[in-house]
Amino acid sequence: MRIAVRGISLAAALVLLSASAATAALPPGWKVCANRLRGYAIGYPGGWYTAQLRASERCSAFDPQPFRVEPGTERPLTRLQVSIEAASAVRVAGWFTDRRFTHGRYAPTRVNGRGGYRFEAVANNQGIFPAGTRFYGYVLDRGGRAFVVQTAVPPQRSGYASFKTVVDRAVASVRFFSPHRTTQAAGRRAVRVYFSNPRLQRDPTSCSEVFARRRSVPTFRSREQTLTAALRSLLRGPSHAERARGYRSWFSTRTADSLRGVRILPAGLVRIDFADLSGLIHNAGSSCGSASLLAALTTTVRDLLPRARPVYSLDGSCRAFSDWLQQVPPRTCPPTRQ
């Protein structure tokens, strides 16, 4: 059989074919939504609404009532949600049995030949969700990463059983295809910054396990300028959406402007000077706190400069930084400026 596609790219043709396959599996009156950047299509009830801030978030939230996603806020709880997590399917399914939920359970299942888990849980008062919020959904294995389709129903909202049916039908309509790769905007590049995330930790007792998050920064010719931009992104801390997904950091908007200088020296030394963070970050001097903070800083630095030996200071004083975190001072503390 020959298929002739004129006027569109092969990637666009694959999206159309995947969307057509999803449409064929839809209940009457449903629509299909395709996210080209994430590489999936999913069905949803025709009278429902969807909204997003960025193209990468397309087809991730649906609700029978109109809603908005406000900049700088967490995505609202909607009756049909889609997310892609960096962790494995079984790990994500296990989230719904931790201390934040009661009556949490999950079991293996298969959807259109793809392995995964079906889960159900009720939030208690130990997490960010209102106590009594009911969750139901599926976690599918997509190449080692978790693809989640779920409903979240607050305690004051009725219709939980009908929303479960919507999820069952929506997950049956899911089709995957190769994501459309976009190029970085002109004059910008991607860097990685690192935060902790208890949900993703392989070792729950580890204080130094950190996980990458992408940031876009201007393109510089100088490595010092690029590292400066990456560290400033790190010092802003996780976004609201990232915090909702479990990412944690000592850094936040309070520390966003605390970087004073970066200097790359011979033999791998990298001098990094901050304003006095001790007045902005409390309790970082504990053994676990200092390990977590240093892991985020050093891993971010070495992501750009793999052989770097960072030397940190507060207001130019390496001893002040070491005393703050109850660490042994470095043997050498070169000035941050020539």
mmCIF file of C-alpha atoms in Angstrom:
data_model
loop_
_atom_site.group_PDB
_atom_site.id
_atom_site.type_symbol
_atom_site.label_atom_id
_atom_site.label_comp_id
_atom_site.label_asym_id
_atom_site.label_seq_id
_atom_site.Cartn_x
_atom_site.Cartn_y
_atom_site.Cartn_z
ATOM 1 C CA MET A 1 0.000 0.000 0.000
ATOM 2 C CA ARG A 2 1.321 3.440 -0.889
ATOM 3 C CA ILE A 3 0.511 6.534 1.121
ATOM 4 C CA ALA A 4 1.077 9.888 -0.537
ATOM 5 C CA VAL A 5 1.313 12.881 1.779
ATOM 6 C CA ARG A 6 1.523 16.236 0.071
ATOM 7 C CA GLY A 7 2.001 19.644 1.619
ATOM 8 C CA ILE A 8 2.852 18.448 5.144
ATOM 9 C CA SER A 9 5.939 16.999 6.803
ATOM 10 C CA LEU A 10 6.307 13.346 7.680
ATOM 11 C CA ALA A 11 6.146 14.248 11.387
ATOM 12 C CA ALA A 12 2.854 16.063 10.838
ATOM 13 C CA ALA A 13 1.540 13.107 8.856
ATOM 14 C CA LEU A 14 2.364 10.760 11.737
ATOM 15 C CA VAL A 15 0.502 13.057 14.117
ATOM 16 C CA LEU A 16 -2.538 12.985 11.845
ATOM 17 C CA LEU A 17 -2.416 9.204 11.556
ATOM 18 C CA SER A 18 -2.096 8.802 15.329
ATOM 19 C CA ALA A 19 -4.911 11.264 15.923
ATOM 20 C CA SER A 20 -7.044 9.373 13.403
ATOM 21 C CA ALA A 21 -6.353 6.128 15.254
ATOM 22 C CA ALA A 22 -7.321 7.773 18.532
ATOM 23 C CA THR A 23 -10.486 9.154 16.934
ATOM 24 C CA ALA A 24 -11.469 5.679 15.784
ATOM 25 C CA ALA A 25 -11.391 4.501 19.414
ATOM 26 C CA LEU A 26 -13.487 7.376 20.785
ATOM 27 C CA PRO A 27 -16.982 7.103 22.239
ATOM 28 C CA PRO A 28 -19.660 9.026 20.306
ATOM 29 C CA GLY A 29 -19.428 12.786 20.772
ATOM 30 C CA TRP A 30 -15.822 12.781 21.962
ATOM 31 C CA LYS A 31 -12.957 14.820 20.499
ATOM 32 C CA VAL A 32 -9.265 14.045 20.133
ATOM 33 C CA CYS A 33 -6.416 16.266 21.331
ATOM 34 C CA ALA A 34 -2.819 15.771 20.114
ATOM 35 C CA ASN A 35 0.357 17.105 21.728
ATOM 36 C CA ARG A 36 3.060 17.081 19.052
ATOM 37 C CA LEU A 37 5.837 18.112 21.433
ATOM 38 C CA ARG A 38 5.117 15.279 23.884
ATOM 39 C CA GLY A 39 4.120 12.731 21.265
ATOM 40 C CA TYR A 40 0.655 11.609 22.290
ATOM 41 C CA ALA A 41 -3.018 11.944 21.399
ATOM 42 C CA ILE A 42 -5.937 11.406 23.776
ATOM 43 C CA GLY A 43 -9.707 11.628 23.589
ATOM 44 C CA TYR A 44 -11.965 13.702 25.835
ATOM 45 C CA PRO A 45 -15.717 14.450 26.065
ATOM 46 C CA GLY A 46 -16.820 16.851 23.356
ATOM 47 C CA GLY A 47 -18.435 19.360 25.712
ATOM 48 C CA TRP A 48 -15.401 19.663 27.990
ATOM 49 C CA TYR A 49 -12.813 22.445 28.073
ATOM 50 C CA THR A 50 -9.017 22.396 27.928
ATOM 51 C CA ALA A 51 -6.446 25.112 28.623
ATOM 52 C CA GLN A 52 -2.689 25.542 28.912
ATOM 53 C CA LEU A 53 0.001 28.225 29.053
ATOM 54 C CA ARG A 54 2.587 26.602 26.775
ATOM 55 C CA ALA A 55 2.467 24.335 23.737
ATOM 56 C CA SER A 56 4.262 21.604 25.682
ATOM 57 C CA GLU A 57 1.316 21.515 28.130
ATOM 58 C CA ARG A 58 -1.316 21.024 25.435
ATOM 59 C CA CYS A 59 -3.810 18.201 26.065
ATOM 60 C CA SER A 60 -2.864 17.804 29.728
ATOM 61 C CA ALA A 61 -5.936 19.203 31.524
ATOM 62 C CA PHE A 62 -9.652 18.854 30.735
ATOM 63 C CA ASP A 63 -12.770 19.726 32.698
ATOM 64 C CA PRO A 64 -16.532 20.037 32.124
ATOM 65 C CA GLN A 65 -16.299 23.638 33.401
ATOM 66 C CA PRO A 66 -14.209 26.446 31.849
ATOM 67 C CA PHE A 67 -10.925 27.059 33.688
ATOM 68 C CA ARG A 68 -7.714 29.041 33.332
ATOM 69 C CA VAL A 69 -4.090 28.258 34.079
ATOM 70 C CA GLU A 70 -2.631 31.375 35.664
ATOM 71 C CA PRO A 71 1.074 32.175 35.108
ATOM 72 C CA GLY A 72 3.209 31.366 38.135
ATOM 73 C CA THR A 73 0.609 29.085 39.721
ATOM 74 C CA GLU A 74 0.138 25.357 39.928
ATOM 75 C CA ARG A 75 -2.093 23.704 37.359
ATOM 76 C CA PRO A 76 -5.627 23.462 38.786
ATOM 77 C CA LEU A 77 -7.094 20.083 39.678
ATOM 78 C CA THR A 78 -9.299 19.056 36.767
ATOM 79 C CA ARG A 79 -11.495 16.046 36.133
ATOM 80 C CA LEU A 80 -9.173 14.641 33.462
ATOM 81 C CA GLN A 81 -5.420 15.136 33.691
ATOM 82 C CA VAL A 82 -2.401 13.884 31.765
ATOM 83 C CA SER A 83 1.211 14.065 32.939
ATOM 84 C CA ILE A 84 4.556 12.551 31.985
ATOM 85 C CA GLU A 85 6.899 11.751 34.856
ATOM 86 C CA ALA A 86 10.629 11.015 34.822
ATOM 87 C CA ALA A 87 10.162 8.057 37.186
ATOM 88 C CA SER A 88 9.118 4.531 36.233
ATOM 89 C CA ALA A 89 5.465 3.507 36.075
ATOM 90 C CA VAL A 90 5.652 1.326 39.179
ATOM 91 C CA ARG A 91 7.326 4.093 41.196
ATOM 92 C CA VAL A 92 4.677 6.646 40.215
ATOM 93 C CA ALA A 93 1.879 4.190 40.995
ATOM 94 C CA GLY A 94 3.472 3.733 44.399
ATOM 95 C CA TRP A 95 3.159 7.459 45.109
ATOM 96 C CA PHE A 96 -0.543 6.896 45.694
ATOM 97 C CA THR A 97 0.160 4.553 48.594
ATOM 98 C CA ASP A 98 2.499 6.846 50.548
ATOM 99 C CA ARG A 99 1.673 8.813 53.698
ATOM 100 C CA ARG A 100 -0.167 11.558 51.774
ATOM 101 C CA PHE A 101 -3.009 9.174 50.893
ATOM 102 C CA THR A 102 -5.381 6.787 52.610
ATOM 103 C CA HIS A 103 -7.017 3.754 51.014
ATOM 104 C CA GLY A 104 -4.314 3.909 48.330
ATOM 105 C CA ARG A 105 -3.938 0.879 46.097
ATOM 106 C CA TYR A 106 -2.713 -0.036 42.634
ATOM 107 C CA ALA A 107 -2.647 -3.160 40.502
ATOM 108 C CA PRO A 108 -1.006 -4.202 37.214
ATOM 109 C CA THR A 109 -3.062 -3.768 34.069
ATOM 110 C CA ARG A 110 -2.672 -3.510 30.306
ATOM 111 C CA VAL A 111 -4.126 -0.859 28.016
ATOM 112 C CA ASN A 112 -4.000 -1.472 24.269
ATOM 113 C CA GLY A 113 -1.208 -3.972 24.835
ATOM 114 C CA ARG A 114 0.885 -1.563 26.930
ATOM 115 C CA GLY A 115 1.752 -2.473 30.510
ATOM 116 C CA GLY A 116 0.953 -0.240 33.429
ATOM 117 C CA TYR A 117 -0.983 0.137 36.664
ATOM 118 C CA ARG A 118 -4.449 1.258 37.680
ATOM 119 C CA PHE A 119 -4.600 3.171 40.965
ATOM 120 C CA GLU A 120 -7.092 4.732 43.345
ATOM 121 C CA ALA A 121 -6.496 6.792 46.490
ATOM 122 C CA VAL A 122 -7.907 9.473 48.788
ATOM 123 C CA ALA A 123 -5.765 12.412 49.905
ATOM 124 C CA ASN A 124 -5.375 13.079 53.613
ATOM 125 C CA ASN A 125 -4.130 16.258 55.272
ATOM 126 C CA GLN A 126 -0.414 15.438 54.902
ATOM 127 C CA GLY A 127 0.044 16.622 51.320
ATOM 128 C CA ILE A 128 -0.725 19.625 49.135
ATOM 129 C CA PHE A 129 -4.142 18.317 48.062
ATOM 130 C CA PRO A 130 -7.293 19.037 50.090
ATOM 131 C CA ALA A 131 -8.139 16.195 52.457
ATOM 132 C CA GLY A 132 -10.758 13.948 50.901
ATOM 133 C CA THR A 133 -9.711 14.590 47.289
ATOM 134 C CA ARG A 134 -10.210 11.333 45.392
ATOM 135 C CA PHE A 135 -7.811 10.142 42.716
ATOM 136 C CA TYR A 136 -8.317 7.446 40.121
ATOM 137 C CA GLY A 137 -6.329 6.678 37.030
ATOM 138 C CA TYR A 138 -3.700 4.772 35.106
ATOM 139 C CA VAL A 139 0.087 4.883 34.937
ATOM 140 C CA LEU A 140 1.356 3.495 31.631
ATOM 141 C CA ASP A 141 4.941 2.519 30.891
ATOM 142 C CA ARG A 142 6.268 4.584 28.005
ATOM 143 C CA GLY A 143 9.856 3.603 27.441
ATOM 144 C CA GLY A 144 10.751 3.581 31.127
ATOM 145 C CA ARG A 145 8.874 6.789 31.927
ATOM 146 C CA ALA A 146 5.418 7.064 33.438
ATOM 147 C CA PHE A 147 2.486 8.362 31.393
ATOM 148 C CA VAL A 148 -0.333 9.228 33.799
ATOM 149 C CA VAL A 149 -4.030 9.648 32.975
ATOM 150 C CA GLN A 150 -6.142 10.438 36.027
ATOM 151 C CA THR A 151 -9.032 12.284 37.588
ATOM 152 C CA ALA A 152 -8.850 14.327 40.786
ATOM 153 C CA VAL A 153 -12.184 15.072 42.448
ATOM 154 C CA PRO A 154 -12.324 17.407 45.490
ATOM 155 C CA PRO A 155 -14.494 16.282 48.415
ATOM 156 C CA GLN A 156 -17.187 18.877 47.699
ATOM 157 C CA ARG A 157 -17.539 17.761 44.071
ATOM 158 C CA SER A 158 -20.007 15.017 43.109
ATOM 159 C CA GLY A 159 -19.839 12.673 40.121
ATOM 160 C CA TYR A 160 -16.735 10.687 41.055
ATOM 161 C CA ALA A 161 -18.059 7.467 39.482
ATOM 162 C CA SER A 162 -18.808 9.191 36.173
ATOM 163 C CA PHE A 163 -15.357 10.797 36.098
ATOM 164 C CA LYS A 164 -13.795 7.365 36.616
ATOM 165 C CA THR A 165 -15.648 6.207 33.511
ATOM 166 C CA VAL A 166 -14.270 9.191 31.587
ATOM 167 C CA VAL A 167 -10.735 8.187 32.595
ATOM 168 C CA ASP A 168 -11.341 4.567 31.541
ATOM 169 C CA ARG A 169 -12.484 5.701 28.106
ATOM 170 C CA ALA A 170 -9.794 8.364 27.734
ATOM 171 C CA VAL A 171 -6.902 6.027 28.511
ATOM 172 C CA ALA A 172 -8.255 3.510 26.000
ATOM 173 C CA SER A 173 -8.014 6.221 23.318
ATOM 174 C CA VAL A 174 -4.369 7.149 23.995
ATOM 175 C CA ARG A 175 -2.021 6.820 21.031
ATOM 176 C CA PHE A 176 1.712 7.543 21.068
ATOM 177 C CA PHE A 177 3.934 8.827 18.267
ATOM 178 C CA SER A 178 7.416 10.313 17.933
ATOM 179 C CA PRO A 179 7.536 13.794 19.511
ATOM 180 C CA HIS A 180 8.169 16.754 17.248
ATOM 181 C CA ARG A 181 11.634 18.081 18.038
ATOM 182 C CA THR A 182 11.818 21.848 18.204
ATOM 183 C CA THR A 183 15.007 23.835 17.950
ATOM 184 C CA GLN A 184 16.072 26.158 20.738
ATOM 185 C CA ALA A 185 14.966 29.743 20.192
ATOM 186 C CA ALA A 186 17.583 31.847 18.429
ATOM 187 C CA GLY A 187 20.077 33.285 20.859
ATOM 188 C CA ARG A 188 19.200 30.849 23.657
ATOM 189 C CA ARG A 189 20.378 27.474 24.893
ATOM 190 C CA ALA A 190 19.230 24.841 27.355
ATOM 191 C CA VAL A 191 20.975 24.156 30.664
ATOM 192 C CA ARG A 192 20.148 21.799 33.505
ATOM 193 C CA VAL A 193 19.708 22.727 37.143
ATOM 194 C CA TYR A 194 19.247 20.218 39.946
ATOM 195 C CA PHE A 195 16.751 19.847 42.778
ATOM 196 C CA SER A 196 15.884 17.097 45.225
ATOM 197 C CA ASN A 197 12.663 15.121 44.856
ATOM 198 C CA PRO A 198 11.665 12.571 47.521
ATOM 199 C CA ARG A 199 9.232 10.969 45.073
ATOM 200 C CA LEU A 200 12.040 10.047 42.676
ATOM 201 C CA GLN A 201 14.730 9.039 45.170
ATOM 202 C CA ARG A 202 16.104 5.527 44.794
ATOM 203 C CA ASP A 203 17.436 5.680 48.355
ATOM 204 C CA PRO A 204 14.929 7.330 50.731
ATOM 205 C CA THR A 205 17.720 7.987 53.260
ATOM 206 C CA SER A 206 19.901 9.912 50.794
ATOM 207 C CA CYS A 207 20.300 13.654 51.282
ATOM 208 C CA SER A 208 22.415 14.278 48.184
ATOM 209 C CA GLU A 209 20.345 12.706 45.399
ATOM 210 C CA VAL A 210 19.245 15.422 42.970
ATOM 211 C CA PHE A 211 17.395 15.448 39.669
ATOM 212 C CA ALA A 212 17.744 17.599 36.566
ATOM 213 C CA ARG A 213 15.294 20.222 35.346
ATOM 214 C CA ARG A 214 15.778 22.105 32.089
ATOM 215 C CA ARG A 215 16.091 25.866 31.902
ATOM 216 C CA SER A 216 16.495 28.183 28.918
ATOM 217 C CA VAL A 217 19.212 30.841 29.168
ATOM 218 C CA PRO A 218 20.805 33.271 26.698
ATOM 219 C CA THR A 219 23.639 31.928 24.563
ATOM 220 C CA PHE A 220 27.012 33.295 25.654
ATOM 221 C CA ARG A 221 30.491 32.806 24.249
ATOM 222 C CA SER A 222 31.975 32.805 27.741
ATOM 223 C CA ARG A 223 31.681 29.713 29.938
ATOM 224 C CA GLU A 224 31.598 31.988 32.970
ATOM 225 C CA GLN A 225 28.545 33.804 31.638
ATOM 226 C CA THR A 226 26.772 30.535 30.826
ATOM 227 C CA LEU A 227 27.514 29.136 34.277
ATOM 228 C CA THR A 228 26.356 32.391 35.843
ATOM 229 C CA ALA A 229 23.037 32.138 33.995
ATOM 230 C CA ALA A 230 22.593 28.499 35.051
ATOM 231 C CA LEU A 231 23.322 29.282 38.708
ATOM 232 C CA ARG A 232 20.906 32.192 38.684
ATOM 233 C CA SER A 233 18.238 29.830 37.355
ATOM 234 C CA LEU A 234 19.067 27.369 40.133
ATOM 235 C CA LEU A 235 18.880 30.082 42.790
ATOM 236 C CA ARG A 236 15.298 30.887 41.762
ATOM 237 C CA GLY A 237 14.312 27.415 42.932
ATOM 238 C CA PRO A 238 11.672 25.090 41.483
ATOM 239 C CA SER A 239 8.632 26.543 39.769
ATOM 240 C CA HIS A 240 5.183 26.164 41.317
ATOM 241 C CA ALA A 241 4.425 23.343 38.888
ATOM 242 C CA GLU A 242 7.691 21.583 39.768
ATOM 243 C CA ARG A 243 6.978 21.876 43.484
ATOM 244 C CA ALA A 244 3.589 20.281 42.871
ATOM 245 C CA ARG A 245 5.461 17.354 41.304
ATOM 246 C CA GLY A 246 7.686 16.914 44.346
ATOM 247 C CA TYR A 247 10.789 18.962 43.494
ATOM 248 C CA ARG A 248 12.333 20.664 46.532
ATOM 249 C CA SER A 249 15.197 23.086 47.074
ATOM 250 C CA TRP A 250 16.733 25.413 49.613
ATOM 251 C CA PHE A 251 16.552 28.047 46.885
ATOM 252 C CA SER A 252 13.524 30.186 46.060
ATOM 253 C CA THR A 253 12.585 33.669 44.905
ATOM 254 C CA ARG A 254 14.185 34.952 48.123
ATOM 255 C CA THR A 255 17.614 33.775 46.944
ATOM 256 C CA ALA A 256 17.155 34.608 43.248
ATOM 257 C CA ASP A 257 19.497 37.629 43.302
ATOM 258 C CA SER A 258 22.133 36.275 45.688
ATOM 259 C CA LEU A 259 24.860 35.357 43.164
ATOM 260 C CA ARG A 260 27.717 37.887 43.323
ATOM 261 C CA GLY A 261 30.307 36.437 40.988
ATOM 262 C CA VAL A 262 31.689 33.445 39.066
ATOM 263 C CA ARG A 263 35.289 32.964 38.002
ATOM 264 C CA ILE A 264 36.784 29.948 36.192
ATOM 265 C CA LEU A 265 40.429 29.381 37.129
ATOM 266 C CA PRO A 266 43.153 26.943 36.011
ATOM 267 C CA ALA A 267 43.267 23.345 37.264
ATOM 268 C CA GLY A 268 39.476 23.092 37.332
ATOM 269 C CA LEU A 269 38.934 25.593 40.141
ATOM 270 C CA VAL A 270 35.673 27.527 39.896
ATOM 271 C CA ARG A 271 35.139 30.368 42.350
ATOM 272 C CA ILE A 272 31.499 31.100 43.112
ATOM 273 C CA ASP A 273 30.574 33.904 45.466
ATOM 274 C CA PHE A 274 27.157 34.547 46.997
ATOM 275 C CA ALA A 275 25.654 37.255 49.115
ATOM 276 C CA ASP A 276 25.166 36.241 52.744
ATOM 277 C CA LEU A 277 22.718 33.358 52.322
ATOM 278 C CA SER A 278 22.751 32.529 56.024
ATOM 279 C CA GLY A 279 20.093 35.163 56.652
ATOM 280 C CA LEU A 280 17.886 33.814 53.858
ATOM 281 C CA ILE A 281 18.270 30.047 54.315
ATOM 282 C CA HIS A 282 17.909 28.627 57.799
ATOM 283 C CA ASN A 283 18.771 25.121 59.033
ATOM 284 C CA ALA A 284 20.988 24.406 56.025
ATOM 285 C CA GLY A 285 23.828 23.668 58.433
ATOM 286 C CA SER A 286 22.468 20.264 59.423
ATOM 287 C CA SER A 287 24.316 17.286 57.968
ATOM 288 C CA CYS A 288 21.455 16.460 55.614
ATOM 289 C CA GLY A 289 20.712 20.096 54.813
ATOM 290 C CA SER A 290 24.268 20.925 53.805
ATOM 291 C CA ALA A 291 24.552 17.733 51.731
ATOM 292 C CA SER A 292 21.371 18.605 49.841
ATOM 293 C CA LEU A 293 22.375 22.211 49.183
ATOM 294 C CA LEU A 294 25.897 21.325 48.068
ATOM 295 C CA ALA A 295 24.630 18.531 45.813
ATOM 296 C CA ALA A 296 22.306 20.941 43.994
ATOM 297 C CA LEU A 297 25.065 23.522 43.530
ATOM 298 C CA THR A 298 27.910 21.208 42.583
ATOM 299 C CA THR A 299 25.871 18.982 40.264
ATOM 300 C CA THR A 300 24.606 22.058 38.402
ATOM 301 C CA VAL A 301 28.179 23.347 38.040
ATOM 302 C CA ARG A 302 29.552 19.993 36.869
ATOM 303 C CA ASP A 303 26.748 19.533 34.374
ATOM 304 C CA LEU A 304 28.394 22.368 32.426
ATOM 305 C CA LEU A 305 31.994 21.831 33.604
ATOM 306 C CA PRO A 306 32.427 18.103 34.339
ATOM 307 C CA ARG A 307 35.894 18.472 35.914
ATOM 308 C CA ALA A 308 35.089 21.535 37.975
ATOM 309 C CA ARG A 309 36.251 21.886 41.574
ATOM 310 C CA PRO A 310 33.866 24.523 42.926
ATOM 311 C CA VAL A 311 34.940 26.766 45.799
ATOM 312 C CA TYR A 312 32.051 28.674 47.368
ATOM 313 C CA SER A 313 32.019 31.818 49.487
ATOM 314 C CA LEU A 314 29.671 34.289 51.177
ATOM 315 C CA ASP A 315 30.538 37.922 50.530
ATOM 316 C CA GLY A 316 33.991 36.792 49.398
ATOM 317 C CA SER A 317 34.707 34.651 52.474
ATOM 318 C CA CYS A 318 35.145 30.914 51.907
ATOM 319 C CA ARG A 319 35.335 30.392 55.668
ATOM 320 C CA ALA A 320 31.963 32.088 56.144
ATOM 321 C CA PHE A 321 30.398 29.669 53.648
ATOM 322 C CA SER A 322 32.048 26.663 55.311
ATOM 323 C CA ASP A 323 31.074 27.791 58.809
ATOM 324 C CA TRP A 324 27.488 28.342 57.679
ATOM 325 C CA LEU A 325 27.210 24.747 56.421
ATOM 326 C CA GLN A 326 29.487 23.360 59.148
ATOM 327 C CA GLN A 327 32.016 22.145 56.579
ATOM 328 C CA VAL A 328 35.815 22.066 56.573
ATOM 329 C CA PRO A 329 37.135 25.235 54.864
ATOM 330 C CA PRO A 330 38.848 24.708 51.483
ATOM 331 C CA ARG A 331 42.635 24.739 51.303
ATOM 332 C CA THR A 332 42.616 27.579 48.817
ATOM 333 C CA CYS A 333 40.223 30.480 48.340
ATOM 334 C CA PRO A 334 41.254 32.571 45.319
ATOM 335 C CA PRO A 335 39.561 35.948 44.853
ATOM 336 C CA THR A 336 36.484 36.019 42.646
ATOM 337 C CA ARG A 337 37.883 38.993 40.741
ATOM 338 C CA GLN A 338 41.322 39.511 39.271
#
